[in-house]
Structure formats: structure tokens, C-alpha cells
XYZ file of C-alpha atoms in Angstrom:
671
model
C -36.963 32.855 -19.495
C -34.015 30.524 -20.309
C -33.800 27.514 -17.976
C -29.928 28.366 -17.376
C -30.840 31.780 -16.242
C -33.539 30.572 -13.898
C -31.158 27.896 -12.437
C -28.499 30.572 -11.840
C -31.144 32.635 -10.021
C -32.008 29.616 -7.816
C -28.389 29.144 -7.049
C -27.981 32.787 -6.068
C -30.846 32.257 -3.633
C -29.297 29.185 -2.298
C -25.924 31.035 -1.763
C -27.640 33.917 0.019
C -29.489 31.526 2.234
C -26.374 29.576 2.987
C -24.490 32.589 4.003
C -27.471 33.648 6.395
C -27.520 30.121 7.813
C -23.563 29.812 8.057
C -23.688 26.709 5.944
C -20.681 26.079 3.635
C -21.548 25.422 -0.015
C -19.544 23.106 -2.155
C -16.331 25.094 -1.283
C -16.095 27.889 1.341
C -13.060 29.482 -0.479
C -14.597 31.065 -3.652
C -12.816 31.990 -6.842
C -14.180 33.383 -10.017
C -15.646 30.638 -12.191
C -13.941 29.351 -15.404
C -16.055 29.730 -18.580
C -15.591 26.276 -20.034
C -17.364 23.381 -18.424
C -17.468 20.479 -20.830
C -18.582 16.937 -21.515
C -17.346 14.570 -24.054
C -19.656 11.692 -25.608
C -18.211 8.451 -27.367
C -21.188 6.199 -27.581
C -23.460 6.126 -30.679
C -26.645 4.922 -28.642
C -28.957 7.805 -29.461
C -31.449 7.293 -26.647
C -28.553 7.049 -24.102
C -27.005 10.253 -25.385
C -30.020 12.185 -25.347
C -30.935 11.120 -21.763
C -27.330 12.276 -20.783
C -27.715 15.607 -22.576
C -30.972 16.204 -20.679
C -28.517 16.193 -17.436
C -26.682 19.174 -18.683
C -28.594 21.831 -16.729
C -27.989 19.836 -13.527
C -24.163 20.213 -14.091
C -24.034 23.731 -15.789
C -22.332 22.192 -18.957
C -21.397 24.680 -21.451
C -19.830 22.807 -24.285
C -20.481 19.026 -25.495
C -17.874 17.219 -27.538
C -19.182 14.449 -29.982
C -16.420 12.080 -30.644
C -15.246 8.567 -31.127
C -18.291 6.393 -32.268
C -20.536 9.350 -32.903
C -18.015 11.213 -35.239
C -14.378 11.510 -35.482
C -13.579 12.738 -39.047
C -15.205 15.431 -41.012
C -15.445 13.197 -44.055
C -17.972 11.011 -42.265
C -20.720 13.817 -42.854
C -21.086 12.385 -46.441
C -22.937 9.559 -44.515
C -26.567 10.692 -44.039
C -26.909 8.843 -40.759
C -24.037 10.631 -39.221
C -25.695 13.950 -40.379
C -28.798 13.015 -38.676
C -27.248 11.915 -35.613
C -25.152 15.004 -35.031
C -28.059 17.240 -35.974
C -30.322 15.683 -33.377
C -27.641 15.781 -30.615
C -26.694 19.312 -31.530
C -30.248 20.482 -31.291
C -30.611 18.942 -27.747
C -27.185 20.503 -26.636
C -28.553 23.773 -27.795
C -31.895 23.251 -26.100
C -29.959 23.097 -22.896
C -27.744 26.247 -23.641
C -24.619 24.597 -24.600
C -22.442 24.469 -27.780
C -21.881 21.316 -29.909
C -18.367 20.445 -30.899
C -17.526 17.683 -33.372
C -14.224 15.929 -33.635
C -12.212 16.038 -36.817
C -9.023 13.830 -37.031
C -6.485 15.058 -39.567
C -5.468 13.688 -41.942
C -8.853 12.074 -42.658
C -7.603 9.656 -45.443
C -5.872 6.349 -44.634
C -2.265 6.072 -45.680
C -2.325 9.574 -47.330
C 1.537 9.684 -47.299
C 2.179 12.230 -50.019
C 0.646 15.483 -49.346
C 1.016 19.006 -50.498
C 0.423 21.417 -47.610
C 0.320 24.564 -49.906
C -3.014 26.185 -49.101
C -3.865 26.353 -52.870
C -3.069 22.725 -53.688
C -5.532 20.253 -54.462
C -4.888 18.414 -51.160
C -5.724 21.488 -48.968
C -8.485 22.661 -51.015
C -9.952 19.171 -50.716
C -9.648 19.305 -46.934
C -11.211 22.630 -46.786
C -14.177 21.641 -49.056
C -14.800 18.718 -46.770
C -15.306 21.158 -43.862
C -17.518 23.445 -46.022
C -19.697 20.615 -46.955
C -20.104 19.272 -43.532
C -21.021 22.746 -42.086
C -23.452 23.343 -44.948
C -25.219 19.924 -44.202
C -25.111 20.407 -40.421
C -25.096 24.145 -39.556
C -25.994 23.119 -36.106
C -22.268 22.594 -35.433
C -20.683 25.282 -33.250
C -17.114 24.014 -33.251
C -14.666 21.844 -34.755
C -11.992 19.728 -32.732
C -8.902 19.202 -34.876
C -6.931 16.083 -33.549
C -3.568 15.071 -35.215
C -2.871 12.270 -32.900
C -4.404 8.975 -33.722
C -5.744 10.211 -36.949
C -5.929 7.736 -39.988
C -2.765 9.633 -41.316
C -0.860 11.665 -38.840
C 0.922 14.728 -40.528
C 4.259 13.998 -38.910
C 4.535 10.705 -40.755
C 3.504 12.308 -44.203
C 5.994 13.412 -47.063
C 5.396 16.947 -48.290
C 5.309 16.887 -52.067
C 5.603 20.738 -52.664
C 7.753 23.594 -51.488
C 10.686 21.342 -50.401
C 11.135 20.085 -46.891
C 8.261 21.229 -44.561
C 8.904 20.817 -40.905
C 6.221 18.999 -38.882
C 5.078 22.113 -37.084
C 4.497 23.733 -40.442
C 2.321 20.844 -41.477
C 0.265 21.261 -38.398
C -0.034 25.068 -38.870
C -1.122 24.385 -42.569
C -3.955 22.313 -41.424
C -5.015 24.796 -38.764
C -4.891 27.473 -41.162
C -6.845 25.665 -43.890
C -9.600 24.497 -41.523
C -9.998 27.844 -39.786
C -10.361 29.713 -43.041
C -13.474 27.681 -43.526
C -14.714 26.980 -40.223
C -14.085 30.569 -38.706
C -13.932 32.755 -41.744
C -16.752 31.503 -43.735
C -19.097 30.039 -41.120
C -18.211 31.988 -37.942
C -17.592 28.794 -35.839
C -14.970 28.067 -33.453
C -11.832 25.810 -34.162
C -10.164 23.890 -31.287
C -6.935 22.116 -31.515
C -6.394 18.745 -29.486
C -2.892 18.691 -28.495
C -2.805 14.874 -28.324
C 0.477 13.036 -29.188
C 2.111 9.764 -28.708
C 5.653 10.226 -28.004
C 7.650 13.183 -26.456
C 9.580 13.973 -29.465
C 6.237 15.319 -30.863
C 5.856 18.004 -28.088
C 8.086 20.655 -29.615
C 6.435 20.467 -32.993
C 2.823 20.931 -31.398
C 4.091 23.568 -29.021
C 5.765 25.679 -31.862
C 2.735 25.096 -34.225
C 0.343 26.650 -31.690
C 2.781 29.413 -30.477
C 3.248 30.434 -34.112
C -0.301 30.277 -35.601
C -2.059 33.546 -35.442
C -5.524 31.954 -35.902
C -7.635 32.445 -32.599
C -7.835 28.782 -31.938
C -8.640 27.277 -28.517
C -6.424 24.393 -27.209
C -7.544 21.236 -25.296
C -4.861 19.149 -23.719
C -4.950 15.994 -22.051
C -4.169 16.293 -18.420
C -1.478 13.822 -18.870
C 1.063 13.216 -21.839
C -0.339 10.781 -24.170
C -2.966 8.657 -22.567
C -4.714 9.113 -19.089
C -2.518 7.948 -16.153
C -2.705 9.425 -12.744
C 1.052 8.797 -11.903
C 2.166 10.646 -15.172
C 3.376 14.239 -14.541
C 1.020 17.024 -15.940
C 1.093 17.226 -19.714
C 4.096 19.551 -20.569
C 1.882 21.495 -23.022
C -0.469 22.629 -20.227
C 0.267 26.376 -19.997
C 2.464 26.303 -22.988
C 0.461 26.690 -26.191
C 1.170 30.245 -27.116
C -1.456 33.065 -26.627
C -4.368 30.627 -26.860
C -7.109 29.816 -24.329
C -6.632 26.238 -23.073
C -8.768 23.757 -21.263
C -8.001 20.259 -19.787
C -9.232 17.085 -21.256
C -10.137 14.660 -18.409
C -11.681 11.118 -18.248
C -14.549 10.912 -15.703
C -15.569 7.331 -16.948
C -12.375 5.648 -16.263
C -11.151 4.181 -19.523
C -8.235 2.631 -17.835
C -9.612 2.270 -14.384
C -12.758 -0.094 -14.608
C -14.943 2.113 -16.833
C -17.285 2.450 -14.072
C -17.940 -1.221 -13.789
C -15.439 -0.912 -11.131
C -15.712 2.480 -9.030
C -12.817 4.923 -9.400
C -14.013 8.187 -7.678
C -11.129 10.172 -8.453
C -12.194 13.603 -6.977
C -8.578 14.174 -5.572
C -7.076 13.372 -8.981
C -9.026 15.797 -10.890
C -8.399 18.416 -8.089
C -4.692 17.694 -8.477
C -4.739 18.250 -12.387
C -6.728 21.449 -12.123
C -4.458 22.658 -9.244
C -1.413 21.771 -11.523
C -3.014 23.484 -14.607
C -3.588 26.796 -12.567
C -0.084 26.771 -11.214
C 1.454 26.248 -14.840
C -0.946 28.798 -16.481
C -0.490 31.454 -13.823
C 2.265 33.495 -15.580
C 1.857 31.964 -19.015
C 0.588 33.527 -22.281
C -2.139 30.909 -22.598
C -5.432 31.401 -20.318
C -6.592 28.382 -18.500
C -10.461 28.478 -19.106
C -11.633 25.098 -17.594
C -11.998 21.329 -18.422
C -13.918 18.788 -20.386
C -14.621 15.384 -18.927
C -15.484 12.152 -20.855
C -18.751 10.825 -19.813
C -18.459 7.484 -21.184
C -16.291 4.901 -22.776
C -18.593 3.565 -25.377
C -21.436 1.381 -23.449
C -19.651 2.033 -19.941
C -20.856 5.331 -18.563
C -20.070 7.475 -15.439
C -23.835 8.360 -15.194
C -25.650 6.438 -12.631
C -22.593 4.872 -11.023
C -20.331 5.967 -8.302
C -18.173 7.418 -11.041
C -20.778 10.189 -11.521
C -19.079 11.947 -8.715
C -16.216 12.583 -11.030
C -18.565 14.667 -13.245
C -19.827 16.528 -10.240
C -16.262 17.263 -9.017
C -15.348 18.572 -12.427
C -18.130 21.042 -12.311
C -17.329 22.177 -8.923
C -13.689 22.690 -9.899
C -14.888 24.799 -12.863
C -17.387 26.780 -10.899
C -14.803 27.366 -7.957
C -11.284 26.742 -8.977
C -10.032 27.200 -5.367
C -12.476 24.847 -4.050
C -11.809 21.938 -1.820
C -12.106 18.439 -3.189
C -13.545 17.201 0.114
C -16.338 19.827 -0.080
C -17.043 18.589 -3.661
C -17.444 15.072 -2.737
C -19.380 15.959 0.382
C -21.921 18.023 -1.758
C -22.235 15.148 -4.257
C -23.102 12.800 -1.459
C -25.715 15.294 -0.252
C -27.240 16.066 -3.574
C -27.109 12.345 -5.086
C -27.887 10.329 -2.130
C -29.791 12.771 0.214
C -27.399 12.112 3.130
C -26.917 15.121 5.319
C -23.165 15.927 5.650
C -22.805 15.584 9.579
C -24.483 12.259 9.629
C -22.651 8.731 10.254
C -24.125 7.589 6.899
C -22.777 10.546 5.030
C -19.283 10.025 6.522
C -19.323 6.224 5.813
C -20.199 6.869 2.170
C -17.598 9.483 1.775
C -14.955 7.127 3.029
C -16.073 4.433 0.746
C -15.941 6.500 -2.268
C -12.596 8.172 -1.614
C -11.073 4.856 -0.956
C -11.875 3.635 -4.570
C -9.402 5.885 -6.075
C -6.582 4.499 -3.847
C -7.854 1.003 -4.825
C -7.566 1.764 -8.578
C -4.217 3.254 -8.394
C -2.790 0.099 -6.316
C -4.605 -2.264 -8.511
C -3.728 -1.074 -11.969
C -0.188 0.315 -11.485
C 3.076 -1.221 -10.308
C 4.842 1.584 -8.238
C 3.358 4.042 -10.558
C 4.351 2.058 -13.791
C 1.571 1.323 -16.292
C 2.712 -2.373 -16.441
C -0.431 -4.486 -17.153
C -2.782 -3.624 -20.129
C -3.889 -0.675 -22.184
C -7.446 -0.715 -20.871
C -9.211 -1.950 -17.786
C -8.861 -5.717 -18.409
C -6.189 -8.375 -17.802
C -3.113 -8.900 -20.037
C -3.121 -12.068 -21.957
C 0.530 -12.793 -21.140
C 3.864 -11.701 -19.744
C 4.878 -10.497 -23.122
C 1.466 -8.715 -23.478
C 2.239 -6.841 -20.148
C 5.753 -6.105 -20.899
C 5.220 -4.573 -24.243
C 2.684 -2.249 -22.859
C 5.038 -1.242 -20.038
C 7.926 -0.537 -22.368
C 5.488 1.598 -24.689
C 3.903 3.395 -21.612
C 6.714 3.537 -19.165
C 6.529 6.684 -17.026
C 10.242 7.240 -17.238
C 9.922 8.635 -20.884
C 7.901 11.504 -19.242
C 9.789 11.729 -15.751
C 13.423 10.366 -15.721
C 13.120 10.247 -11.960
C 11.102 7.089 -12.427
C 13.758 5.303 -14.347
C 15.124 3.200 -11.496
C 11.585 2.224 -10.549
C 10.569 1.182 -14.190
C 13.698 -0.923 -14.742
C 13.338 -2.590 -11.200
C 9.752 -3.670 -12.226
C 10.880 -5.037 -15.742
C 13.230 -7.485 -13.886
C 12.329 -7.498 -10.175
C 14.506 -8.704 -7.439
C 12.824 -10.498 -4.564
C 12.347 -7.449 -2.467
C 10.597 -5.519 -5.368
C 8.190 -8.473 -5.927
C 7.271 -8.434 -2.201
C 6.726 -4.531 -2.392
C 4.441 -4.921 -5.375
C 2.572 -7.560 -3.449
C 2.358 -5.215 -0.462
C 0.846 -2.574 -2.908
C -1.619 -5.011 -4.352
C -2.529 -6.446 -0.879
C -3.446 -2.969 0.316
C -5.942 -2.771 -2.684
C -7.646 -6.081 -1.389
C -7.677 -4.600 2.146
C -9.223 -1.357 1.275
C -11.849 -3.050 -0.973
C -12.650 -5.305 1.898
C -12.806 -2.470 4.304
C -15.318 -0.872 1.775
C -17.546 -3.939 1.706
C -17.462 -4.251 5.554
C -18.575 -0.668 5.834
C -21.438 -0.928 3.399
C -24.142 -2.802 5.556
C -24.447 0.145 7.987
C -25.784 2.091 4.980
C -28.659 -0.320 4.288
C -31.204 1.565 6.101
C -29.959 4.965 4.643
C -30.316 4.190 0.994
C -33.342 2.839 -1.086
C -33.111 -1.025 -2.054
C -31.904 -0.348 -5.596
C -29.099 2.084 -4.766
C -27.976 -0.175 -1.944
C -28.017 -3.239 -4.358
C -25.978 -1.277 -7.143
C -23.397 -0.131 -4.588
C -23.119 -3.658 -3.266
C -22.619 -5.018 -6.852
C -19.924 -2.240 -7.532
C -17.869 -2.726 -4.378
C -18.032 -6.746 -4.618
C -16.733 -6.528 -8.147
C -13.967 -4.135 -7.061
C -13.170 -6.671 -4.246
C -12.824 -9.515 -6.572
C -10.901 -7.420 -9.065
C -8.367 -6.519 -6.408
C -7.711 -10.305 -5.707
C -7.377 -11.244 -9.396
C -4.869 -8.387 -9.948
C -2.954 -9.307 -6.671
C -2.472 -12.839 -7.950
C -1.916 -11.766 -11.655
C 0.834 -9.366 -10.431
C 2.358 -12.074 -8.289
C 2.483 -14.524 -11.119
C 3.668 -11.854 -13.709
C 6.495 -10.283 -11.508
C 7.401 -13.537 -9.878
C 7.843 -15.135 -13.462
C 10.132 -12.118 -14.363
C 12.165 -12.511 -11.245
C 15.149 -14.855 -11.215
C 15.252 -14.956 -7.276
C 15.043 -18.231 -5.229
C 11.609 -19.201 -4.602
C 9.862 -16.985 -7.017
C 8.711 -19.952 -9.104
C 7.011 -21.574 -6.131
C 5.128 -18.319 -5.645
C 4.115 -18.215 -9.249
C 2.520 -21.534 -8.945
C 0.711 -20.609 -5.878
C -0.695 -17.403 -7.529
C -1.723 -19.317 -10.663
C -3.751 -21.871 -8.487
C -5.287 -18.907 -6.809
C -6.278 -17.354 -10.207
C -7.856 -20.564 -11.354
C -9.817 -20.843 -8.130
C -11.101 -17.426 -8.780
C -12.138 -18.239 -12.218
C -13.827 -21.396 -11.139
C -15.756 -19.233 -8.565
C -16.924 -16.827 -11.226
C -18.071 -19.624 -13.492
C -19.830 -21.650 -10.531
C -21.958 -18.587 -9.472
C -20.203 -17.799 -6.359
C -20.830 -14.118 -6.980
C -24.471 -14.103 -8.144
C -24.580 -10.275 -8.242
C -21.808 -10.136 -10.780
C -23.955 -10.451 -13.839
C -21.558 -8.567 -16.101
C -18.113 -10.013 -15.452
C -16.062 -7.236 -17.095
C -13.247 -6.438 -16.729
C -12.275 -9.876 -15.526
C -14.246 -12.705 -17.292
C -12.990 -16.101 -16.491
C -11.877 -16.850 -19.942
C -9.470 -13.958 -19.766
C -8.145 -15.136 -16.425
C -7.565 -18.710 -17.752
C -5.923 -17.539 -20.789
C -3.369 -15.654 -18.642
C -2.958 -18.652 -16.616
C -2.266 -20.961 -19.300
C 0.145 -18.543 -20.816
C 2.159 -18.353 -17.515
C 2.098 -21.989 -17.087
C 3.668 -22.623 -20.484
C 6.989 -21.645 -18.957
C 8.585 -24.227 -16.573
C 7.739 -23.841 -12.873
C 9.688 -25.510 -10.164
C 8.816 -26.472 -6.609
C 5.338 -26.808 -4.604
C 3.024 -23.941 -4.892
C 3.956 -21.628 -1.780
C 2.231 -18.458 -0.717
C 4.713 -15.464 -0.395
C 5.421 -14.007 3.020
C 6.569 -10.570 3.805
C 6.407 -7.954 6.575
C 2.751 -6.808 5.934
C 1.615 -3.247 6.772
C -2.060 -2.772 6.829
C -4.926 -0.518 7.901
C -3.416 2.748 6.429
C -5.757 5.656 6.444
C -5.913 9.429 6.706
C -7.882 10.429 9.929
C -8.218 13.977 9.310
C -6.473 16.839 7.636
C -6.165 20.612 8.681
C -4.825 23.678 7.254
C -1.239 22.838 8.345
C -1.242 19.179 9.568
C -2.410 15.722 8.787
C -3.113 12.647 11.080
C -2.534 9.153 9.571
C -3.077 5.827 11.021
C -2.079 2.191 10.475
C -2.074 -1.262 12.006
C 1.140 -1.824 13.794
C 2.554 -5.161 14.986
C 4.592 -5.502 17.971
C 8.419 -5.278 17.918
C 8.330 -3.279 14.444
C 9.670 -0.041 13.890
C 7.705 2.538 11.635
C 8.221 5.816 9.722
C 5.662 7.911 7.815
C 7.550 9.087 4.540
C 6.165 12.391 2.930
C 6.693 14.029 -0.550
C 5.025 16.705 -2.611
C 6.333 15.129 -5.717
C 6.802 11.569 -6.544
C 8.652 9.237 -6.792
C 10.896 10.359 -4.056
C 9.976 10.781 -0.394
C 12.000 13.690 1.058
C 10.564 13.759 4.623
C 10.615 11.229 7.346
C 8.613 11.219 10.572
C 9.549 8.246 12.954
C 6.977 6.610 15.275
C 9.224 6.756 18.326
C 6.962 4.819 20.647
C 7.998 1.234 21.339
C 5.124 -0.952 20.142
C 4.425 -3.778 22.490
C 1.152 -5.085 21.099
C -0.497 -5.197 17.742
C -2.961 -2.514 17.119
C -3.656 0.870 15.436
C -1.195 3.813 15.825
C -1.596 7.187 14.904
C 0.993 9.910 13.830
C 0.340 13.671 13.158
C 2.393 15.278 10.451
C 3.041 18.973 11.283
C 3.992 22.191 9.392
C 2.354 21.506 6.234
C 1.206 24.064 3.670
C -2.370 25.019 3.191
C -4.517 23.551 0.404
C -1.624 21.453 -0.919
C -1.636 17.778 -2.068
C 0.896 15.580 -0.467
C 1.985 11.807 -0.911
C 2.867 9.504 1.958
C 3.634 5.870 2.592
C 4.587 3.823 5.620
C 7.974 2.251 6.140
C 8.459 -0.696 8.432
C 11.342 -2.636 9.720
C 11.792 -5.738 11.992
C 14.752 -7.987 12.503
C 16.050 -8.585 9.030
C 12.766 -7.610 7.191
C 11.837 -4.425 5.754
C 8.908 -3.094 3.730
C 7.422 0.185 2.140
C 3.747 0.451 1.491
C 2.149 1.860 -1.570
C 1.465 5.509 -1.764
C -1.457 7.416 -0.334
C -2.705 10.965 -0.980
C -3.665 13.521 1.335
C -4.741 17.223 0.922
C -4.476 19.904 3.586
C -7.522 22.218 3.819
C -7.631 25.731 2.411
C -7.096 28.576 4.889
C -10.702 29.598 4.752
C -11.976 26.052 5.108
C -14.432 25.542 7.990
C -14.239 22.110 9.794
C -17.484 20.534 10.420
C -20.858 21.959 9.662
C -23.022 24.592 11.259
C -25.906 22.490 12.745
C -28.358 19.929 11.700
C -31.137 22.543 10.948
C -29.033 24.657 8.732
C -27.758 21.704 6.779
C -31.206 20.258 6.370
C -32.630 23.763 5.333
C -30.126 24.266 2.782
C -30.376 20.778 1.365
C -34.129 21.386 1.034
C -33.576 24.702 -0.757
C -31.280 23.082 -3.133
C -33.505 20.195 -3.956
C -36.427 22.432 -4.582
C -34.215 24.707 -6.849
C -33.067 21.561 -8.758
C -36.684 20.276 -9.079
C -37.797 23.766 -10.425
C -34.972 23.971 -12.859
C -35.637 20.529 -14.220
C -39.389 21.327 -14.601
C -38.687 24.539 -16.584
C -35.986 23.032 -18.628
C -38.327 20.083 -19.541
C -41.037 22.461 -20.433
C -38.788 24.608 -22.514
C -37.767 21.440 -24.609
C -41.237 19.810 -24.887
C -43.017 23.176 -25.450
C -45.322 22.752 -22.375
């Protein structure tokens, strides 16, 4: 009997028992599962890749893409090492019931500027032969993923040499046709088209090419336009690729958010993207069939880090598209860490993990702008950061962000202070996580606790580095009085942090990525090369702290923050950033410092919202960074159904998982 079949039977048993006991599963609002649950591997370490593939049954993975350092061009199959690598991985994928897909960037040849796109031409025949040769050598391949963006030569920039002028969409269509005639017609394999593009002007060409092609290809679209960025709007091609099935390309490893070396448990984020894709595809010709998630970015992997929760969440979203992200994270903590849902330890770890998403957003972005570095590390200079922001500015995808983008490029005094407030919130959240961790010491094994301590300590150090880097960067751009003294203070703080790293003040941080002291010093030296005036002075502003979501219901949410006496506060709410359309004043006079709570009423069920806190006192004003909240689904049940029921279901799930793993291992090894 196939391992996947056995696992499904155990899943059915667990579901039935859950119903009898009244215990909610990963989500209590069930919808039909989506058929595509994929992973994408980028690293060429074979021992690592094989160990990851052996986790496929745990996550119900149906398709695995081999990309980046494994294979990216079909011509690479001329190398026997690539052939052996792909064969080995494909066989392991098949052993676990999945399909193996290889990436194929087109055009494969560097600087192939002159191209004849006629299918009978030497150019197209050569491309077809390359696929024919590859699939002959590696018949284990189940599908080919064509990618036009970031190819050695992108068709848009070529000069067609036959048949007169050929529009870019026709060039895309010609390659899709040529590749599919070999891959689909001759070998019976599937062709996928990755709709990756760099700039907005390419979107109509890609859209038209897919809408007009009659080949039965499947489209893969990044959740955002261009690169992964949680503030970007959803990719405009989602739900708009003609009459072709479509799935999302997600990044569970966090290429731009710490690569797992800094945790970024973005369960809310992936739920948001699935939610948007379902909405966009509801009345579209294209059929939304699921998602694939990058497991790693080369040597940095989500596996065995907190970011593994992202892989779990993606599976939960595919298996139940109407599921609740909170239920998904709860089920991960129960399964991965063995903490029963209604225990104090479980709730504490849940809060720690969900906060890492807020921390990453506040640390790596400036009011939503991608303003620092393309990657997870520090910019080398002001010019380095500014060039990235110009290239990646969100206003090219959402014009409503234009005022914010421009204000960050040349910030006024108030803008600099608001950016520091945003970064300070990241520090506070990271410290809150570190302070909460010791209570978990007795609930976790020693190794797991030590790993969590390292991850959270690294995130805490990173937030302080990014706070001071942002202060130096934006203060340096600002022409307001006193900003130069702020810059000098932030640079001194960065030097102190670099010294602390060099002097072993953080002994558990063995790998200093993404903030090695040399990178910090390079940035400091670059900023110091410009004249600074005035003694180093720390900036002062009306700080807002302690912001959190206390609870969410079907139609309301309760938020909390630390208030200071004599200050007026408002909670501002929105369903679409960057604007805040609703305001809820805190009308009670605040006579003493301390936490205050406010309930936001009349919300829609199972809906994502954004909120922030606005404060005013005397002649000072401040707005916090943004925070996310989701109302619960109409069928969601708050709380659990008793300790015994939860314990029994957990035991059943663990027994089922152990049995599935044993039988899967036996099937692979022939035991």
C-alpha cells in the first residue's frame, strides 16, 4: 500500500475522532483541498536535499521544484553531474508520491540578442532539441518550469531576425509553443510558465501571451509583483493568466527577512496572499490550484527553525483554503513542540512566533518601502540603500504609496521620528519575546530551548542594529536642524554593537549573519565620510509602546498599548494600506501611565485588517507602525474542548505520524 494512502487513512481516523471528541483540527471551517502543494529547493547540497525530501509525507507535498543552484537551464543537462543530481532527487521525490519539476530559464544562452522565433528556424529547433536531449537523459523529470525573467537573455530584450517586427508577447508565445511541443507532445510531461517579471511594463506582454496560448500550460505567479515584499499589493497577474490553472510562488525561507537565521514566522502573511488569490480567482478564467513554497535560500533553510511554521501553514492553507491562520499556527506548535493548545506554554510560544512577523516588517521596511538592501543584510552606504529604494519602490505597484515613498527619500524631521518609532517597536517586540522565553525552559528540551534562545537573541540584536542604521541613514538624508547630531549618536551606537559582536558579548551567536561586524563598520565609515556637526545626541519623540492584539472575535478585536498620562490616543483601522479610513478615539482621560485596552467593533468575519496607534500631547504627535489582525471565521470555536480531548487527539496524531513515517521509510528502503 502506498505511504500517502496510508497517511490519508490515518488522517481520516484522526478527523473522525476529533469530531467525536469535539476537538477542532487545524481549522474548524473546512473547504475542499487544493490539488497543488509544492516545495521549491535551491541548494545543491545533496545530503540536505534528500533529508528535506524525506519530510514530504509529513506535509503532503505533491510537487517539488528543483531550481537555482540545482538546475536553472535546460542546457545544463549537458553536464553529467547535473544529470545525476536531478535523477537522484527525482527518484526520491517519486518515492514519496510527488512530481519533479525542473527550472528552465529562457533564453538559455548569454547575450543571445539576435533570435529568429519561427518554430522551423535553427534558433527554435536548437531550443527544442535541448529539451529533447534533457528529457531523454533524465526521463524521471515530470515537468519543466519556463521562466523568462532573470534568464541569461530575456526575450523582451532580443531583436527578432525573421518575419518582421515581433511583439514581446509573440516571443513568449513562440517559446511556450516550442518547449511544449517537445515536453508535452513528445514526452507527455507538463509545462509550467513562471510569470516572473522585473518591471510593470512587462505585465501586459506576459498576460497577453498566456491568455492567447492554447497550450495547456500551468502558470506559477509570485504572490507579489517582482520580488517578495509583504507590503506590495498582490501580483496583478494572480487570477489573470487566461484559461490556465495557476498557483502561487511563496517564500517560506525568508530570503529578504533573515533567511531563517532571524525568525520570520509569517503565517498571517501567507494566509493573506491565499485570501487575495482566492478573491482574485473567484470569477476568473484561471483556476487557483494552490501554492509552492521555497524551503531554503541556498545554505539557509526553513527546516528545523521557527520558519518551518511557514511550511506548515502553507500546507494547511492548501488543505483547507478557508482555514484560520491562528488554528494553523496552533497546530504547528502542538505537533512540532508537543505543547497542548490550552496550556500557558503553548500560548506563550504562539505569541513569540506571531510577533516575529511584526518584527521583520518593522525592521526591514520603512513605512512599507523596501529602503535598505535587496537581501537580508545591511546596506553598505546611503547610496546603496537609496538605489535599492528607487528600484524597488512600492509606488511603482501602488500609486497610493507615492507620498510615503517620496517622504522617505528626503525625510522631514517628523518622518525621521516616525521611522525611528517604527524601528523602536521592532526592538520592543524582540525584547518582549526574549523576556517571555525563560518561562518555556521547563516545557522544551534543552536543545530546542537553546535554538530558540539563539534565534530570538539574534533578532533582538538585529533590531537594534537596524534601528540605529535607519536613524543614521534617514537622519543623514534629512536637512532638518539637529539631524546631524542624531546621526553621530546612531553611528556611535552601531560602533558599540560591532565591538560587542567582536568581543564575544553574544556568545550564542556563532554565525553573525546577517549583521557581521565588518558590514556594520563599513556602513558606519561610509556615513562618517560626510560632514557631521554637533555633539552626538539621541533623538527624542513621543513614544508609543506595548502595542498588541489581545483577542479577536468574529466581528470585533481588542487591542492594547502602554499609555502615558496626559496623552490622547486613537486607534486607526484600515482594510487596505497605506490609508487608514476609520478612527476609534480612546475617550477616557489618562491620569497615570499604564496599559489601556480598546475594543474595535463591527468588523467583518474572517477578514484581515491593519491598525496603528496615533498619539498627541501638547505640541507633539506620533503614529506607530502598522500591525495586523484577523477576525475569526463564523464557524470558529474559541478555546478548546477540554484537556483530555486535546491530549487524546494529539496522541492519535502522533501515532498516525509515526506510522506513516515508518511505512514510508520501509517503502523507500525495501524493508
